[in-house]
Short mmCIF file of C-alpha atoms (C1' of nucleotides) in Angstrom, two decimals:
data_model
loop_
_atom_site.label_atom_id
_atom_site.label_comp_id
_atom_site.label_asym_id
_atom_site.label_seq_id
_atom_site.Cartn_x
_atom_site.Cartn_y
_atom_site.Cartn_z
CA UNK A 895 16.43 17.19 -18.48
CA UNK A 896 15.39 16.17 -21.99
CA UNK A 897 12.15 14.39 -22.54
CA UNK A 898 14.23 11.35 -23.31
CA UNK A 899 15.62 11.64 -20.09
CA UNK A 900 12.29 11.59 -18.20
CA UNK A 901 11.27 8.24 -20.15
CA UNK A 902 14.77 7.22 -18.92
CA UNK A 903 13.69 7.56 -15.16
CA UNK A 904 10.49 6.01 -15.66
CA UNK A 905 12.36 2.98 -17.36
CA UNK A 906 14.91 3.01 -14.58
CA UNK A 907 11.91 3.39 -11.82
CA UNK A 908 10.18 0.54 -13.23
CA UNK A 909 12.79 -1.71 -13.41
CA UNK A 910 13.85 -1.43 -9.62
CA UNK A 911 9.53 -1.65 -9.15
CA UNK A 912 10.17 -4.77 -11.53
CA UNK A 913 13.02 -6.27 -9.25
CA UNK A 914 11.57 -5.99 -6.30
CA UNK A 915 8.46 -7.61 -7.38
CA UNK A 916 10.11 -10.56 -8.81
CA UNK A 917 12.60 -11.14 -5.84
CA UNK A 918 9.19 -11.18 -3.70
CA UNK A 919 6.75 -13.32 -5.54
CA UNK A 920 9.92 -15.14 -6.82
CA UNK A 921 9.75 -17.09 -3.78
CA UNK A 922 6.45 -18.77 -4.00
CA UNK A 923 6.79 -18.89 -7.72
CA UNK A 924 4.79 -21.81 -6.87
CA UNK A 925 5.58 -23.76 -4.06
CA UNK A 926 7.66 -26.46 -5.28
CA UNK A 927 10.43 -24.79 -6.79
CA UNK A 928 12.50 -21.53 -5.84
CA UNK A 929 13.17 -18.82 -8.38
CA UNK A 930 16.99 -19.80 -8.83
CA UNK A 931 15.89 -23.19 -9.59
CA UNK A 932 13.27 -22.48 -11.82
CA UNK A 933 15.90 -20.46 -13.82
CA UNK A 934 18.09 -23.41 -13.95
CA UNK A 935 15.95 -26.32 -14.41
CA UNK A 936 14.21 -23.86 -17.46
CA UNK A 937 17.50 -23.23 -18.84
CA UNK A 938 18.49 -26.94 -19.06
CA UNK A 939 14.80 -27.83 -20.33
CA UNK A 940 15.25 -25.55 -22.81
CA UNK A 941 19.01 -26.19 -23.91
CA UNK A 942 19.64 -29.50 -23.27
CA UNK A 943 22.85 -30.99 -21.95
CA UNK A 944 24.59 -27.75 -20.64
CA UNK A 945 27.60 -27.73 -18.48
CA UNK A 946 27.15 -25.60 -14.92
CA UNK A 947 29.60 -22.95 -16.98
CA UNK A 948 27.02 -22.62 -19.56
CA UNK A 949 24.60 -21.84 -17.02
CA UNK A 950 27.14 -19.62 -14.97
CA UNK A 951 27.57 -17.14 -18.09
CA UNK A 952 24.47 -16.79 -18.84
CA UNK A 953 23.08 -15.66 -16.02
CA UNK A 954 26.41 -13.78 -14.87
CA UNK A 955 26.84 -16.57 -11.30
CA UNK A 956 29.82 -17.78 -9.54
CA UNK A 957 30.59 -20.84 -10.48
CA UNK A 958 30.67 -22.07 -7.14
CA UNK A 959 26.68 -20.51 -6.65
CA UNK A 960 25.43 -22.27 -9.11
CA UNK A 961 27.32 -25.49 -8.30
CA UNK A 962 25.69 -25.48 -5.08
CA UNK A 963 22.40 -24.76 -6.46
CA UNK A 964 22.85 -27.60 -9.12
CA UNK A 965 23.74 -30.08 -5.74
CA UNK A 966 20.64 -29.39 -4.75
CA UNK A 967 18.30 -29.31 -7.49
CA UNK A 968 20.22 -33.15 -7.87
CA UNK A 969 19.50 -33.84 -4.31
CA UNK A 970 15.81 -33.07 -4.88
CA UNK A 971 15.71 -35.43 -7.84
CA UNK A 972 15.13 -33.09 -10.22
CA UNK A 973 18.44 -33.10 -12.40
CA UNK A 974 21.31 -35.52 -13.04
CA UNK A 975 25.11 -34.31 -13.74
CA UNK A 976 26.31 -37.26 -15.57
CA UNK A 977 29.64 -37.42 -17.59
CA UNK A 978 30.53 -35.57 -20.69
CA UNK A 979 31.47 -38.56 -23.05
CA UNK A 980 35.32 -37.37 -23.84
CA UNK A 981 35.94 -34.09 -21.64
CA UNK A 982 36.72 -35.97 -17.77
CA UNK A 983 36.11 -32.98 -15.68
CA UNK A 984 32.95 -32.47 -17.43
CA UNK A 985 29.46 -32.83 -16.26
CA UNK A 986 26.44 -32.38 -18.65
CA UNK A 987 23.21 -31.60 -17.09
CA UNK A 988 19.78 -33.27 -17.70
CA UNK A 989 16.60 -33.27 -16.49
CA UNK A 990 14.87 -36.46 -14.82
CA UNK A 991 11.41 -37.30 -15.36
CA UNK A 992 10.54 -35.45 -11.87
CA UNK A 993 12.55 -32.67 -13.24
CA UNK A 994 10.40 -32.30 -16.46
CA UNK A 995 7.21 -32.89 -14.92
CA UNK A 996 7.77 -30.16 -12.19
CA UNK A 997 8.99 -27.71 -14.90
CA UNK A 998 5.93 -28.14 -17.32
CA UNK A 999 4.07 -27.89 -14.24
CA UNK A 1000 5.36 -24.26 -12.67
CA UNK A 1001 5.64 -23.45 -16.39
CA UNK A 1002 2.02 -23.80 -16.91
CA UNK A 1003 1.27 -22.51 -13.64
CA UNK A 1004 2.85 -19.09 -14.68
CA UNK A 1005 1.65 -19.01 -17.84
CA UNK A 1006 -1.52 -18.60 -16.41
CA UNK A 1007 -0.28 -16.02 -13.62
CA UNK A 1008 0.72 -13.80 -16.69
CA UNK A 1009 -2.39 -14.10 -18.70
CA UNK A 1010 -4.10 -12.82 -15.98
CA UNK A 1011 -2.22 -9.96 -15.32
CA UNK A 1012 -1.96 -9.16 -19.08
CA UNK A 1013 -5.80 -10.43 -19.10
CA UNK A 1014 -7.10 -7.18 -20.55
CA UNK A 1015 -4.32 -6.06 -22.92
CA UNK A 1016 -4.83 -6.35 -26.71
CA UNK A 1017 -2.69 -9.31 -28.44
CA UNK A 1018 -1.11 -5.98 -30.65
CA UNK A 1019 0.82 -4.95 -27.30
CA UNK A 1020 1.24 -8.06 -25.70
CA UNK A 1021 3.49 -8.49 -28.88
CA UNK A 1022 5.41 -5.35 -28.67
CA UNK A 1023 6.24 -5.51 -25.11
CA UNK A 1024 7.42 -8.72 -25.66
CA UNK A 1025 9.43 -7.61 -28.38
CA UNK A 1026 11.18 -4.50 -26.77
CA UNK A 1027 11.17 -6.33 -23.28
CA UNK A 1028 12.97 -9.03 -25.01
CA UNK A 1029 15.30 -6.60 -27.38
CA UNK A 1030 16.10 -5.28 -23.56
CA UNK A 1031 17.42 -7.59 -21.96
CA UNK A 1032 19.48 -9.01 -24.39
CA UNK A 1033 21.07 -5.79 -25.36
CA UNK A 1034 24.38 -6.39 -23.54
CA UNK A 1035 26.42 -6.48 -26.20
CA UNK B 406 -0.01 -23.67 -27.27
CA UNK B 407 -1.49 -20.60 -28.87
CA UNK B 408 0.48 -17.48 -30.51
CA UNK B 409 -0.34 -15.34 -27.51
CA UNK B 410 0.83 -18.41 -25.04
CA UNK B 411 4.38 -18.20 -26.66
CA UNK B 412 4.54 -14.30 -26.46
CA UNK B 413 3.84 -15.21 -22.54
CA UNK B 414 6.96 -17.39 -22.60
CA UNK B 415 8.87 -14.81 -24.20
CA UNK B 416 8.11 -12.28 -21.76
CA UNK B 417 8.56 -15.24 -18.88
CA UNK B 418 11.94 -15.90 -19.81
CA UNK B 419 12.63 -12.07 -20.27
CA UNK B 420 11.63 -11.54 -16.74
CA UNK B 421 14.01 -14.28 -15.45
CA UNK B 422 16.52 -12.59 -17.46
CA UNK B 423 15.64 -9.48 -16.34
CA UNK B 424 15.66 -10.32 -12.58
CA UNK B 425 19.15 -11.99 -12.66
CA UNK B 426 20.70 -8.79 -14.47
CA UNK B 427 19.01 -6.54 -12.34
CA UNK B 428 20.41 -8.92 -9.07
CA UNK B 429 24.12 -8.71 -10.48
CA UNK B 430 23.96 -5.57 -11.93
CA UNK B 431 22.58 -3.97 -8.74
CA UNK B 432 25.56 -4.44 -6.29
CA UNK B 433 28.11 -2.11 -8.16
CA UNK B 434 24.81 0.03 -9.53
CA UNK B 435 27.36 2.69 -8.73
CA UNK B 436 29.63 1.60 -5.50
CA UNK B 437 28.06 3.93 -2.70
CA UNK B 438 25.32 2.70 -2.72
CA UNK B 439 23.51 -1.29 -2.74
CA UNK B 440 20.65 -1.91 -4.57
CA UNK B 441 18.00 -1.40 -1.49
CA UNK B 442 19.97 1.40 -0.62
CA UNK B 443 19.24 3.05 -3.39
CA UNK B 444 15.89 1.95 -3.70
CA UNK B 445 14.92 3.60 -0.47
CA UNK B 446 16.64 6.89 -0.76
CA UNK B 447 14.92 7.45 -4.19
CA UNK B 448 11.57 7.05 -2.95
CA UNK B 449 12.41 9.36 0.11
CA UNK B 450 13.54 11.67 -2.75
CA UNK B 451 10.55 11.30 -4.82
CA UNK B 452 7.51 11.16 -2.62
CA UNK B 453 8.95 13.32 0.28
CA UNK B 454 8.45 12.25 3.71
CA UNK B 455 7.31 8.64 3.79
CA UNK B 456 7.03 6.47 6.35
CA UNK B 457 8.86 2.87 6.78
CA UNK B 458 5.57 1.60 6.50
CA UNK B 459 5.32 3.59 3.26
CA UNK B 460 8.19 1.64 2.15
CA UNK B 461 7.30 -1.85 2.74
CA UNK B 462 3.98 -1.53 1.36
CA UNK B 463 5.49 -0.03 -1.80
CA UNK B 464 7.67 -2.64 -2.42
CA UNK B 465 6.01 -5.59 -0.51
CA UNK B 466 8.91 -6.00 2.07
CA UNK B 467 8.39 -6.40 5.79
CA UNK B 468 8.55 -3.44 7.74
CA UNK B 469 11.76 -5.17 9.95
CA UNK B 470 13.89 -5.29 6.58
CA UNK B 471 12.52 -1.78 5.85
CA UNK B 472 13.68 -1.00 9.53
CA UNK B 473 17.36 -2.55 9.31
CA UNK B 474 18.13 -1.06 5.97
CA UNK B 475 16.81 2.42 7.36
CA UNK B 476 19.29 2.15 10.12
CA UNK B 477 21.86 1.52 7.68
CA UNK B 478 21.15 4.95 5.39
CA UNK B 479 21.00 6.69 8.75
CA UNK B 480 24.25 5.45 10.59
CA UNK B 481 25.65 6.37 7.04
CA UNK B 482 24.48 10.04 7.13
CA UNK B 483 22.19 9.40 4.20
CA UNK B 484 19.19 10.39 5.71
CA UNK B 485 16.99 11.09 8.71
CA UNK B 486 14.32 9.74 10.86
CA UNK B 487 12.66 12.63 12.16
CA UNK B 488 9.41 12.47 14.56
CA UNK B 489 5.83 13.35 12.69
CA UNK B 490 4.49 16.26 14.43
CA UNK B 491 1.16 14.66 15.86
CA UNK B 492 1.30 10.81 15.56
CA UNK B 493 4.28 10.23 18.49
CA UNK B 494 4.93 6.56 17.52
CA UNK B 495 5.56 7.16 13.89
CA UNK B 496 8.86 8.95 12.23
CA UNK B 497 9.32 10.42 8.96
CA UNK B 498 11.56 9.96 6.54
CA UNK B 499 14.11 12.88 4.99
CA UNK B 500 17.27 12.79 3.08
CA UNK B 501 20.04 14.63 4.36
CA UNK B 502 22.00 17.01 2.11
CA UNK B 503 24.74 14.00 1.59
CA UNK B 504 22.00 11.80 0.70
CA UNK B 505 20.29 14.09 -1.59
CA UNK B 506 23.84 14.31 -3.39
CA UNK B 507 24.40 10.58 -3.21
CA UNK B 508 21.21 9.94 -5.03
CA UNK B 509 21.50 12.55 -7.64
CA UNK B 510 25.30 11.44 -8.14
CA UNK B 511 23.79 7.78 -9.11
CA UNK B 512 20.75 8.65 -10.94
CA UNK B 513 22.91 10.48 -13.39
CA UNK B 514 25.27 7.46 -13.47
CA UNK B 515 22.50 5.27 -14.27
CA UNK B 516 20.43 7.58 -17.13
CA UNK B 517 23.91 7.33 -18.52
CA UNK B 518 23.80 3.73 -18.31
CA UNK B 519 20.48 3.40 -19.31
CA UNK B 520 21.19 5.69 -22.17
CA UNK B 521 23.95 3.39 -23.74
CA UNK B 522 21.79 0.45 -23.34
CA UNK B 523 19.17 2.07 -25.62
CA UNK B 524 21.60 4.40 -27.12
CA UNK B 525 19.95 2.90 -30.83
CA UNK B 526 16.60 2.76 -30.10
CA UNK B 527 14.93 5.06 -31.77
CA UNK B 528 12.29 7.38 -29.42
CA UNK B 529 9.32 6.25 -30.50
CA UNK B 530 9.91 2.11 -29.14
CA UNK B 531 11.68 4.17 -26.07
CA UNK B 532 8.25 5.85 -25.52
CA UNK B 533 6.21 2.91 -26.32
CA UNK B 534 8.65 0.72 -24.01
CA UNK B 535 8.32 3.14 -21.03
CA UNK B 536 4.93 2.94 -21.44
CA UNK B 537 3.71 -0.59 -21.67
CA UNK B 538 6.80 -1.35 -19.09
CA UNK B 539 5.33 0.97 -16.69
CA UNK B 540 2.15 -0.25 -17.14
CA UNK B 541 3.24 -4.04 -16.71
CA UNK B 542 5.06 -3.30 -13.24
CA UNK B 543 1.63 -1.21 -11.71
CA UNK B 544 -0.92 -3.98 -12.78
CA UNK B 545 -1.09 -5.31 -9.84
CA UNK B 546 -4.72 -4.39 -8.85
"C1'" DG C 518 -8.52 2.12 34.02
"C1'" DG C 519 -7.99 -1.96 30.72
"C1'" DT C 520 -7.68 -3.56 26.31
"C1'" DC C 521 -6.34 -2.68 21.57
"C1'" DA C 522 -4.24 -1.15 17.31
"C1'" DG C 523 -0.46 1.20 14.90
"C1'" DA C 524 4.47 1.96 14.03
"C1'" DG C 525 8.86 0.34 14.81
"C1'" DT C 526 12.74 -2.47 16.57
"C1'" DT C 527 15.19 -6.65 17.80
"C1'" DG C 528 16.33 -11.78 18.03
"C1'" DC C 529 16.92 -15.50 15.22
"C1'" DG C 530 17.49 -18.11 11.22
"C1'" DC C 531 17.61 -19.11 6.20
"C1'" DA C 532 18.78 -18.61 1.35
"C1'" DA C 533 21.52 -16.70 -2.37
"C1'" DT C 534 25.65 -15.14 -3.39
"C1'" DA C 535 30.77 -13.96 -3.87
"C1'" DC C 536 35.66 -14.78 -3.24
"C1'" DA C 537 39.36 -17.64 -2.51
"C1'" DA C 538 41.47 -21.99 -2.03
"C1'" DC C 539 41.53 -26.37 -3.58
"C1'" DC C 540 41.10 -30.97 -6.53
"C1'" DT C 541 41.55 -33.58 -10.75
"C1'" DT C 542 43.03 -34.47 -15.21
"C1'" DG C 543 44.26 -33.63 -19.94
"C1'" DA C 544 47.43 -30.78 -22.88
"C1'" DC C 545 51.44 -28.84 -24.19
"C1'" DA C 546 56.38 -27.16 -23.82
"C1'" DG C 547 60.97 -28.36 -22.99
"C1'" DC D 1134 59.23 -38.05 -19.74
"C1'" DT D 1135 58.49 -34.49 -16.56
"C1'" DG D 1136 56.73 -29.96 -15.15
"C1'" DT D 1137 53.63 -26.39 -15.67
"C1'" DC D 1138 49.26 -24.88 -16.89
"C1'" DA D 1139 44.25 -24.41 -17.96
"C1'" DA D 1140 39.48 -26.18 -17.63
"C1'" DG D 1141 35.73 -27.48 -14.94
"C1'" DG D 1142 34.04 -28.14 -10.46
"C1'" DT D 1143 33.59 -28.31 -5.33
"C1'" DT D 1144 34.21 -26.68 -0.60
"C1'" DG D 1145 35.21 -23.20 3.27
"C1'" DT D 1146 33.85 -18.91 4.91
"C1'" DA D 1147 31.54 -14.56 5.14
"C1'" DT D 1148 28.10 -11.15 3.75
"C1'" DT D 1149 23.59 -9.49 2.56
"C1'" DG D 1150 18.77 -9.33 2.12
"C1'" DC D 1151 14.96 -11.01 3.90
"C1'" DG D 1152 10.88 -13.08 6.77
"C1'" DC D 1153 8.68 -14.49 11.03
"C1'" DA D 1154 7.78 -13.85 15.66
"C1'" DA D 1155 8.20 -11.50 19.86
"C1'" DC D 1156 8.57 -7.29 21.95
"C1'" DT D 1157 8.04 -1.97 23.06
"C1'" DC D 1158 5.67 2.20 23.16
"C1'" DT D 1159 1.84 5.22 23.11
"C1'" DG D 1160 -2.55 7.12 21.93
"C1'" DA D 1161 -7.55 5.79 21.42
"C1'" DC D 1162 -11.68 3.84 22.63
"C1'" DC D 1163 -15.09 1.32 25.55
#
DNA sequence: GGTCAGAGTTGCGCAATACAACCTTGACAG
DNA sequence: CTGTCAAGGTTGTATTGCGCAACTCTGACC
């Protein structure tokens, strides 16, 4: 086993260390929103007027998942589907007002939770984690 | 918002990014075994002789999941419960030589993986990755 | 001897997800 | 003009992972 290979195993260890974590504290991400919703309400915050497709491939969902997710989040008055102006079959998603306030809200909220737990790193590697992390998971090709 | 509050974001959205590949990615990790599955047999093969209670604390599950899924590796020959030689109520945990196989068959198939997905990075932002990655997941106090 | 704590297991229910079947409507071939 | 097809979604059904609460043992301690 090559000394690449250990760092491999320690990458690969951390990650499942890094799943877990999430799919726990995911859950009371703060208590007004679940994890899949925050995804979804921060994806359409942040790119506005996707279709549920848009959101599908991104985060690699059945369609039918995140329809039923997007029902929801619409039930809970925190999104609208309204039509797409010339494709029929087409719904674009927006936030409502509830929607945006709850997302700057749990946004802010884990802005802090992150602070904290980088509290005592220098800014130097809080930039090159976020770098790599970032260069990670969006090395799919 | 200061610089260091939109590294934070970065890394946010990274994590949700993160999380969801992980989620999708997990079920055909390799298809004998699930993601928990997996999880559980390479602790047993790391830090030999746990107990379930091991388990959930490392991971921050409740010790029933940890029960079920141990049930599952054991009705599927992948490892053992065996009794701990002075405390009667508790059982240890041991792979069996299937298991022990199984788990070296996927590690190898995902250091592989793993190895694609970095395949151009040079060492030096694997090592520094590993690192700060490793140290992200642990700071949990 | 009676209460208690530790380690697990089981009953029950929920949430996220996939897969497959279906609906609706525009587009395009003949 | 009609028939087939593809795009975008929704609904039926089942599975999986998980938590909470109740329960079972069994040794320890007062």
């Amino acid at each position: 086993m090559t000394a690449r290979d250990e760092l491999l195993d320690v990458i690969h260890e951390a990650i499942i260390l890094f799943s877990r974590n999430a799919r726990v504290r995911a859950n009371n991400m703060y208590d007004e929103l679940s994890f899949v919703a925050y995804t979804m309400l921060s994806y359409v915050g942040t790119f506005p007027h996707p279709t549920a497709s848009d959101l599908a491939e991104r985060y690699g969902l059945e369609k039918s998942t995140v329809s039923r997710q997007l029902s929801q989040l619409e039930a809970d008055g925190l999104l609208r589907r309204v039509a797409h102006p010339s494709r029929p079959r087409t719904k674009l998603l927006e936030l409502t007002d509830t929607g945006r306030a709850c997302l700057a809200h749990v946004r802010q909220h884990q802005r802090k939770g992150l602070q904290e737990r980088l509290g005592r790193w220098p800014d130097e590697d809080v930039e090159t984690f976020s770098r790599l992390l970032w260069r990670f998971v969006t090395e799919l090709d």
